[in-house]
Amino acid sequence: MRGRTPRRTARAGGLRLTVGGRCTAYAVAAAGLVTLALGNPWLGAVAAAAAAVLLTGLLLRPRLDGLVVEVDGPLRTVAGATVEHLVTVRATAGHRARGTGAARLVLRTSGLADAEVAVPALAPGACAAVAVARLAVHRAATRLGTVHVLATDPFGVVAREALHPVAHRVVVHPSAPDGPRAPLPTGETRAAASRPAGHPDGIRPWRSGDRPADVHWRSTARRGVPVAREREPACLPRLAVVLDGPLGTPAGAHPDAAHGEVLLGRLGQELAGQARTGREVAVLANMPGGAVVTAGLDRAPAGATELLDWLAALGPATSADEELLARARRWAGPGGTVLLASCAEVGVLPQPVPA
C-alpha cells in the first residue's frame, strides 16, 4: 500500500551570509581600510571586485516561495528494510510566479534515515522528481515529517533556508530477529487437546452430500425426517499479552531497551501469525500518567496489520500492575491464555500468568 502526501508549499525563509559570503564581506572591509590607509589602487580594485560579488549575490538571492514538495511511497515497512520514496518538487505557476532557484532538500521522518535531494532551478509551473532509497532504522508510527530547504545564489555567498512540516504518514513495524527461536507459550496445544476439530455443536436438516456418519439418529427418529449433525470448526481460546516496562523505551534510554525491541519484534511476528489463524488476540500496556493502551480489547478482533501498527506506535510502557493483569484475565475468559512480556532479563520470553 502506498500513501501520497498532501502538498506542502515552502515559504521563503530568512537570508543569511554563507561562510564564503562572510569571508567576502571581511575581505571587502579589510581591503577598503588598507586602501584608505595606503592609497594602493590595486587593493581598491580587489575590494571593488569582492564588493561586486557580494552585491550580485544579494541581487540574485535564492527564492523559495512557491516551492511545492510531494512525497509518495509505501505506507508500511519493517525495521531494517529499505523503501523507495518518490519526491516531486514543483514551482507554482501564476502571473506573479518567478520560479525558484536551485536548492537542496533534506527529508526527515521518524523511523527512517534522512534523505537528501538536489533540486535544480525551476521555472514557474515546472517540476522535478527523483526516487530516493531510505532505510527504516527503527519502529515508528508518524503522520508528520519535515523538509529542510537550503538554497544559495550562483556565487554561494547568500543562502536562504526554511524548515517546514510535511504530512507524511509512515508506519515502521518492529522486525523479528533472525535465527531459530523457541515458540511462545500461546496455549495452542492445550486448546487443540481440549476440543478436537469438528466438535458437534447442533443439528440441522439433512442436505444432499452429507455423509451417513453425520446423521443424528435420535433426532431423525423423533422427527421422522433425516437430521444431520452441525459440526463447527474448533475455536481457539483468546490470547492476551500484557506488556511490562520498560518495553517500548527508545534504544539508549534504558539498559534493557535494546532487548525490549528484540522482544517486540518477536511478539509482532507471533501475534500476527495468531491473528491470521482467526484467533482473537489482545495486547495491553500501562503508560505514564496512568493511561492504559490496548489493541483488540474493546473492538472487533484485531487483524495482523492492526496489531503490528499498534506495536509500531507503542511508546515507553510502565510496569504492569495487578489491575491490568486482572483485566487481561477477564477478557481472555475460561481456557484463555494470558502472557506477561518483560525485557528485564536477556532472552526472557513472555510467560503465562497463572489464573
Tab-separated table of C-alpha atoms in Angstrom:
chain	number	residue	atom	x	y	z
A	1	MET	CA	0.000	0.000	0.000
A	2	ARG	CA	1.297	3.411	-0.937
A	3	GLY	CA	0.434	6.713	0.700
A	4	ARG	CA	0.558	10.029	-1.116
A	5	THR	CA	1.182	13.091	0.999
A	6	PRO	CA	-0.737	16.335	0.630
A	7	ARG	CA	1.137	19.215	-0.931
A	8	ARG	CA	3.281	21.467	1.169
A	9	THR	CA	4.415	24.841	-0.149
A	10	ALA	CA	7.710	26.125	1.212
A	11	ARG	CA	7.615	29.749	2.267
A	12	ALA	CA	10.616	31.973	1.871
A	13	GLY	CA	12.905	31.881	4.895
A	14	GLY	CA	15.370	34.467	6.114
A	15	LEU	CA	18.527	35.351	4.232
A	16	ARG	CA	21.967	34.804	5.708
A	17	LEU	CA	25.543	35.002	4.529
A	18	THR	CA	27.305	31.713	3.956
A	19	VAL	CA	30.861	31.104	5.163
A	20	GLY	CA	32.075	32.235	1.758
A	21	GLY	CA	29.852	35.315	1.950
A	22	ARG	CA	31.181	36.275	5.364
A	23	CYS	CA	34.750	35.839	4.157
A	24	THR	CA	33.965	38.030	1.145
A	25	ALA	CA	32.467	40.724	3.382
A	26	TYR	CA	35.547	40.646	5.659
A	27	ALA	CA	37.800	40.880	2.598
A	28	VAL	CA	35.905	43.923	1.314
A	29	ALA	CA	36.175	45.649	4.679
A	30	ALA	CA	39.872	44.819	5.134
A	31	ALA	CA	40.858	45.789	1.593
A	32	GLY	CA	38.895	49.037	1.856
A	33	LEU	CA	40.606	50.029	5.084
A	34	VAL	CA	44.049	49.213	3.713
A	35	THR	CA	43.267	51.146	0.529
A	36	LEU	CA	42.257	54.186	2.551
A	37	ALA	CA	45.399	53.939	4.686
A	38	LEU	CA	47.953	53.286	1.935
A	39	GLY	CA	46.215	54.643	-1.128
A	40	ASN	CA	47.008	51.465	-3.075
A	41	PRO	CA	44.808	51.355	-6.206
A	42	TRP	CA	45.278	47.596	-6.665
A	43	LEU	CA	43.849	46.866	-3.248
A	44	GLY	CA	40.995	49.190	-4.098
A	45	ALA	CA	40.290	47.177	-7.234
A	46	VAL	CA	40.288	43.938	-5.193
A	47	ALA	CA	37.863	45.480	-2.697
A	48	ALA	CA	35.583	46.656	-5.517
A	49	ALA	CA	35.565	43.228	-7.169
A	50	ALA	CA	34.750	41.484	-3.873
A	51	ALA	CA	32.001	44.003	-3.173
A	52	ALA	CA	30.570	43.397	-6.657
A	53	VAL	CA	30.417	39.657	-5.994
A	54	LEU	CA	28.671	40.273	-2.678
A	55	LEU	CA	26.147	42.709	-4.170
A	56	THR	CA	25.467	40.401	-7.121
A	57	GLY	CA	24.791	37.561	-4.730
A	58	LEU	CA	22.300	39.722	-2.854
A	59	LEU	CA	20.600	40.735	-6.108
A	60	LEU	CA	20.429	37.082	-7.234
A	61	ARG	CA	19.352	35.847	-3.814
A	62	PRO	CA	17.608	32.466	-3.949
A	63	ARG	CA	13.827	32.245	-3.983
A	64	LEU	CA	11.950	29.502	-2.179
A	65	ASP	CA	8.424	30.906	-2.130
A	66	GLY	CA	6.093	28.794	-4.219
A	67	LEU	CA	8.123	25.597	-3.876
A	68	VAL	CA	5.738	22.624	-3.535
A	69	VAL	CA	7.012	19.289	-2.195
A	70	GLU	CA	5.157	15.972	-2.533
A	71	VAL	CA	6.281	12.564	-1.258
A	72	ASP	CA	4.869	9.274	-2.495
A	73	GLY	CA	5.880	5.881	-1.146
A	74	PRO	CA	4.866	2.766	0.810
A	75	LEU	CA	2.720	3.398	3.862
A	76	ARG	CA	4.124	0.461	5.842
A	77	THR	CA	7.517	-1.172	6.091
A	78	VAL	CA	9.578	-3.106	8.630
A	79	ALA	CA	12.651	-2.014	10.555
A	80	GLY	CA	15.811	-2.868	8.639
A	81	ALA	CA	14.150	-2.735	5.215
A	82	THR	CA	14.828	-0.162	2.508
A	83	VAL	CA	11.909	1.724	0.989
A	84	GLU	CA	11.797	3.932	-2.074
A	85	HIS	CA	10.122	7.323	-1.959
A	86	LEU	CA	9.338	9.460	-4.967
A	87	VAL	CA	9.982	13.120	-4.159
A	88	THR	CA	8.319	15.597	-6.514
A	89	VAL	CA	9.176	19.292	-6.347
A	90	ARG	CA	7.354	21.869	-8.410
A	91	ALA	CA	7.274	25.650	-8.706
A	92	THR	CA	3.822	27.182	-8.573
A	93	ALA	CA	2.542	28.872	-11.706
A	94	GLY	CA	0.775	32.212	-11.935
A	95	HIS	CA	1.118	35.749	-13.244
A	96	ARG	CA	3.255	36.701	-10.229
A	97	ALA	CA	5.257	33.484	-10.020
A	98	ARG	CA	9.006	33.877	-10.500
A	99	GLY	CA	10.114	30.272	-10.282
A	100	THR	CA	12.669	29.014	-7.780
A	101	GLY	CA	16.423	28.715	-7.645
A	102	ALA	CA	18.470	25.565	-7.194
A	103	ALA	CA	18.017	24.116	-3.719
A	104	ARG	CA	18.928	21.187	-1.517
A	105	LEU	CA	16.162	19.360	0.338
A	106	VAL	CA	16.623	17.125	3.366
A	107	LEU	CA	13.632	14.935	4.246
A	108	ARG	CA	13.351	13.894	7.888
A	109	THR	CA	10.801	11.304	9.028
A	110	SER	CA	10.681	9.449	12.331
A	111	GLY	CA	11.839	5.847	11.880
A	112	LEU	CA	13.533	6.485	8.519
A	113	ALA	CA	17.013	7.649	7.602
A	114	ASP	CA	17.259	11.224	6.303
A	115	ALA	CA	17.169	11.661	2.536
A	116	GLU	CA	18.918	14.477	0.665
A	117	VAL	CA	17.623	15.666	-2.702
A	118	ALA	CA	19.254	18.202	-5.027
A	119	VAL	CA	16.682	20.298	-6.902
A	120	PRO	CA	17.619	22.327	-9.986
A	121	ALA	CA	16.325	25.825	-10.676
A	122	LEU	CA	12.672	25.615	-11.724
A	123	ALA	CA	10.702	27.934	-13.962
A	124	PRO	CA	7.102	28.759	-12.982
A	125	GLY	CA	4.981	25.622	-13.388
A	126	ALA	CA	7.981	23.317	-13.874
A	127	CYS	CA	8.613	20.259	-11.721
A	128	ALA	CA	11.340	17.743	-10.957
A	129	ALA	CA	11.014	14.248	-9.491
A	130	VAL	CA	13.599	11.901	-8.049
A	131	ALA	CA	13.397	8.487	-6.352
A	132	VAL	CA	15.343	8.142	-3.115
A	133	ALA	CA	16.043	4.976	-1.109
A	134	ARG	CA	15.571	5.295	2.648
A	135	LEU	CA	16.477	2.787	5.343
A	136	ALA	CA	13.915	2.048	8.061
A	137	VAL	CA	16.161	2.361	11.123
A	138	HIS	CA	13.681	1.667	13.937
A	139	ARG	CA	9.998	1.061	14.582
A	140	ALA	CA	7.835	4.167	14.468
A	141	ALA	CA	4.413	5.458	13.501
A	142	THR	CA	4.144	9.072	12.416
A	143	ARG	CA	1.913	11.303	10.354
A	144	LEU	CA	4.306	14.224	10.118
A	145	GLY	CA	7.761	14.741	8.642
A	146	THR	CA	9.869	17.811	7.981
A	147	VAL	CA	11.581	19.250	4.935
A	148	HIS	CA	14.703	21.363	5.399
A	149	VAL	CA	15.244	23.531	2.315
A	150	LEU	CA	18.559	25.281	1.647
A	151	ALA	CA	19.360	27.359	-1.454
A	152	THR	CA	22.242	29.666	-2.339
A	153	ASP	CA	22.916	32.262	-5.021
A	154	PRO	CA	25.147	31.345	-8.023
A	155	PHE	CA	28.256	32.610	-6.202
A	156	GLY	CA	27.458	30.810	-2.946
A	157	VAL	CA	27.657	33.963	-0.768
A	158	VAL	CA	23.968	34.285	0.233
A	159	ALA	CA	21.762	31.452	1.485
A	160	ARG	CA	18.090	31.113	2.249
A	161	GLU	CA	16.785	28.216	4.318
A	162	ALA	CA	13.469	27.118	5.714
A	163	LEU	CA	12.155	24.225	7.822
A	164	HIS	CA	8.575	23.190	7.194
A	165	PRO	CA	6.363	20.292	8.347
A	166	VAL	CA	5.086	17.896	5.700
A	167	ALA	CA	2.205	15.465	6.148
A	168	HIS	CA	3.906	12.123	5.640
A	169	ARG	CA	2.346	9.031	7.209
A	170	VAL	CA	4.787	6.187	7.742
A	171	VAL	CA	4.455	3.042	9.896
A	172	VAL	CA	7.614	1.034	10.594
A	173	HIS	CA	6.792	-2.373	12.071
A	174	PRO	CA	9.228	-3.968	14.540
A	175	SER	CA	11.489	-6.556	12.940
A	176	ALA	CA	11.791	-10.110	14.215
A	177	PRO	CA	15.336	-11.369	14.900
A	178	ASP	CA	16.862	-13.899	12.541
A	179	GLY	CA	17.783	-17.430	13.502
A	180	PRO	CA	15.990	-20.261	15.322
A	181	ARG	CA	13.644	-19.358	18.127
A	182	ALA	CA	11.533	-21.204	20.647
A	183	PRO	CA	7.757	-20.900	20.158
A	184	LEU	CA	5.897	-18.605	22.514
A	185	PRO	CA	3.616	-20.373	25.032
A	186	THR	CA	0.378	-19.296	23.359
A	187	GLY	CA	-1.723	-22.235	24.567
A	188	GLU	CA	-2.460	-23.681	21.117
A	189	THR	CA	-1.580	-27.258	22.124
A	190	ARG	CA	-3.816	-27.167	25.169
A	191	ALA	CA	-6.692	-25.711	23.138
A	192	ALA	CA	-6.422	-28.406	20.465
A	193	ALA	CA	-6.381	-31.145	23.080
A	194	SER	CA	-9.370	-29.769	24.975
A	195	ARG	CA	-11.589	-29.550	21.904
A	196	PRO	CA	-10.920	-31.568	18.749
A	197	ALA	CA	-11.778	-30.129	15.373
A	198	GLY	CA	-15.304	-30.840	14.171
A	199	HIS	CA	-16.939	-30.864	17.589
A	200	PRO	CA	-20.737	-31.293	17.038
A	201	ASP	CA	-22.457	-28.112	18.210
A	202	GLY	CA	-26.006	-28.619	16.889
A	203	ILE	CA	-28.307	-30.246	14.390
A	204	ARG	CA	-29.749	-29.180	11.031
A	205	PRO	CA	-31.866	-30.668	8.239
A	206	TRP	CA	-30.225	-33.281	6.053
A	207	ARG	CA	-28.608	-31.886	2.884
A	208	SER	CA	-27.525	-33.636	-0.280
A	209	GLY	CA	-23.877	-34.604	0.050
A	210	ASP	CA	-23.926	-35.257	3.809
A	211	ARG	CA	-22.188	-38.410	4.941
A	212	PRO	CA	-24.046	-41.230	6.742
A	213	ALA	CA	-21.794	-40.603	9.728
A	214	ASP	CA	-23.304	-37.110	10.004
A	215	VAL	CA	-26.822	-38.434	10.643
A	216	HIS	CA	-28.195	-37.611	14.102
A	217	TRP	CA	-30.217	-40.782	14.549
A	218	ARG	CA	-32.090	-39.820	17.696
A	219	SER	CA	-33.434	-36.589	16.188
A	220	THR	CA	-34.153	-38.359	12.903
A	221	ALA	CA	-36.262	-40.982	14.713
A	222	ARG	CA	-38.088	-38.337	16.720
A	223	ARG	CA	-38.902	-36.070	13.758
A	224	GLY	CA	-39.371	-38.705	11.111
A	225	VAL	CA	-37.117	-36.873	8.640
A	226	PRO	CA	-33.329	-37.077	8.188
A	227	VAL	CA	-31.419	-34.743	10.526
A	228	ALA	CA	-27.669	-34.170	10.402
A	229	ARG	CA	-25.148	-33.038	12.957
A	230	GLU	CA	-23.905	-29.442	12.523
A	231	ARG	CA	-20.165	-29.517	13.021
A	232	GLU	CA	-18.495	-26.212	13.809
A	233	PRO	CA	-14.768	-25.707	13.391
A	234	ALA	CA	-12.700	-25.723	16.550
A	235	CYS	CA	-12.409	-22.278	18.144
A	236	LEU	CA	-9.100	-21.312	19.717
A	237	PRO	CA	-9.334	-19.617	23.103
A	238	ARG	CA	-8.398	-15.967	23.399
A	239	LEU	CA	-4.815	-14.830	23.848
A	240	ALA	CA	-3.997	-11.707	25.892
A	241	VAL	CA	-0.476	-10.268	26.155
A	242	VAL	CA	0.384	-7.799	28.920
A	243	LEU	CA	3.474	-5.654	28.308
A	244	ASP	CA	5.692	-4.848	31.271
A	245	GLY	CA	8.001	-1.830	31.356
A	246	PRO	CA	10.419	-0.751	30.070
A	247	LEU	CA	9.120	-2.242	26.815
A	248	GLY	CA	8.719	0.461	24.182
A	249	THR	CA	11.527	2.616	25.582
A	250	PRO	CA	13.784	4.039	22.821
A	251	ALA	CA	17.163	2.354	22.478
A	252	GLY	CA	19.762	4.039	24.662
A	253	ALA	CA	17.238	5.429	27.141
A	254	HIS	CA	17.306	2.294	29.330
A	255	PRO	CA	19.810	-0.566	29.752
A	256	ASP	CA	17.169	-3.121	28.683
A	257	ALA	CA	15.717	-1.074	25.820
A	258	ALA	CA	17.588	-2.969	23.098
A	259	HIS	CA	16.390	-6.327	24.465
A	260	GLY	CA	12.870	-4.915	24.587
A	261	GLU	CA	12.962	-4.010	20.895
A	262	VAL	CA	14.020	-7.561	20.035
A	263	LEU	CA	11.144	-8.918	22.111
A	264	LEU	CA	8.646	-6.586	20.422
A	265	GLY	CA	9.836	-7.928	17.085
A	266	ARG	CA	9.239	-11.482	18.288
A	267	LEU	CA	5.825	-10.559	19.637
A	268	GLY	CA	4.829	-8.817	16.436
A	269	GLN	CA	5.658	-11.844	14.332
A	270	GLU	CA	3.986	-14.341	16.665
A	271	LEU	CA	0.828	-12.325	17.352
A	272	ALA	CA	0.349	-11.513	13.673
A	273	GLY	CA	0.556	-15.231	12.923
A	274	GLN	CA	-2.016	-15.992	15.633
A	275	ALA	CA	-4.381	-13.329	14.275
A	276	ARG	CA	-4.106	-14.749	10.748
A	277	THR	CA	-5.379	-18.097	12.020
A	278	GLY	CA	-8.545	-16.372	13.249
A	279	ARG	CA	-7.604	-16.348	16.923
A	280	GLU	CA	-8.684	-13.351	18.995
A	281	VAL	CA	-5.582	-11.551	20.298
A	282	ALA	CA	-5.349	-8.534	22.608
A	283	VAL	CA	-2.359	-6.543	23.860
A	284	LEU	CA	-2.400	-4.299	26.952
A	285	ALA	CA	0.115	-1.877	28.456
A	286	ASN	CA	0.237	0.764	31.158
A	287	MET	CA	1.564	4.142	30.049
A	288	PRO	CA	2.992	7.074	32.028
A	289	GLY	CA	0.305	9.115	33.728
A	290	GLY	CA	-1.941	6.122	34.424
A	291	ALA	CA	-3.258	5.701	30.885
A	292	VAL	CA	-3.887	2.204	29.540
A	293	VAL	CA	-3.459	1.436	25.831
A	294	THR	CA	-4.876	-1.694	24.261
A	295	ALA	CA	-5.236	-3.400	20.903
A	296	GLY	CA	-8.075	-5.800	20.092
A	297	LEU	CA	-9.688	-5.482	23.516
A	298	ASP	CA	-12.751	-3.279	23.167
A	299	ARG	CA	-13.489	-3.611	19.444
A	300	ALA	CA	-13.746	-6.335	16.820
A	301	PRO	CA	-10.901	-8.871	16.756
A	302	ALA	CA	-7.653	-7.180	15.778
A	303	GLY	CA	-6.105	-8.258	12.490
A	304	ALA	CA	-2.417	-8.890	11.914
A	305	THR	CA	-1.829	-5.438	10.389
A	306	GLU	CA	-3.644	-3.669	13.217
A	307	LEU	CA	-1.541	-5.462	15.840
A	308	LEU	CA	1.713	-4.616	14.042
A	309	ASP	CA	0.646	-0.984	13.648
A	310	TRP	CA	-0.131	-0.826	17.356
A	311	LEU	CA	3.274	-2.218	18.311
A	312	ALA	CA	4.961	0.218	15.904
A	313	ALA	CA	3.311	3.179	17.655
A	314	LEU	CA	3.912	1.892	21.196
A	315	GLY	CA	5.594	4.384	23.494
A	316	PRO	CA	7.519	3.668	26.718
A	317	ALA	CA	5.360	1.375	28.844
A	318	THR	CA	5.384	1.336	32.631
A	319	SER	CA	5.219	-1.676	34.917
A	320	ALA	CA	2.185	-3.925	34.651
A	321	ASP	CA	0.091	-3.938	37.834
A	322	GLU	CA	-2.419	-6.431	39.168
A	323	GLU	CA	-5.337	-4.395	37.831
A	324	LEU	CA	-4.015	-4.671	34.280
A	325	LEU	CA	-3.422	-8.412	34.671
A	326	ALA	CA	-6.938	-8.872	36.054
A	327	ARG	CA	-8.368	-7.010	33.059
A	328	ALA	CA	-6.457	-9.303	30.724
A	329	ARG	CA	-7.727	-12.393	32.572
A	330	ARG	CA	-11.326	-11.220	32.360
A	331	TRP	CA	-11.025	-10.645	28.626
A	332	ALA	CA	-9.273	-13.974	27.971
A	333	GLY	CA	-12.021	-15.831	29.818
A	334	PRO	CA	-12.063	-19.506	30.819
A	335	GLY	CA	-9.460	-21.506	28.960
A	336	GLY	CA	-7.795	-18.375	27.603
A	337	THR	CA	-4.083	-17.631	27.825
A	338	VAL	CA	-2.538	-14.537	29.387
A	339	LEU	CA	1.149	-13.806	28.758
A	340	LEU	CA	3.341	-11.306	30.573
A	341	ALA	CA	6.055	-9.874	28.313
A	342	SER	CA	9.028	-8.347	30.079
A	343	CYS	CA	12.563	-7.425	28.997
A	344	ALA	CA	14.012	-7.241	32.498
A	345	GLU	CA	16.461	-10.032	31.618
A	346	VAL	CA	18.177	-11.005	28.399
A	347	GLY	CA	16.364	-13.736	26.476
A	348	VAL	CA	13.310	-13.903	28.732
A	349	LEU	CA	10.232	-14.894	26.722
A	350	PRO	CA	6.651	-13.990	27.615
A	351	GLN	CA	5.473	-16.335	30.351
A	352	PRO	CA	1.893	-17.418	31.106
A	353	VAL	CA	0.312	-15.690	34.077
A	354	PRO	CA	-1.444	-18.118	36.423
A	355	ALA	CA	-5.176	-17.607	36.692
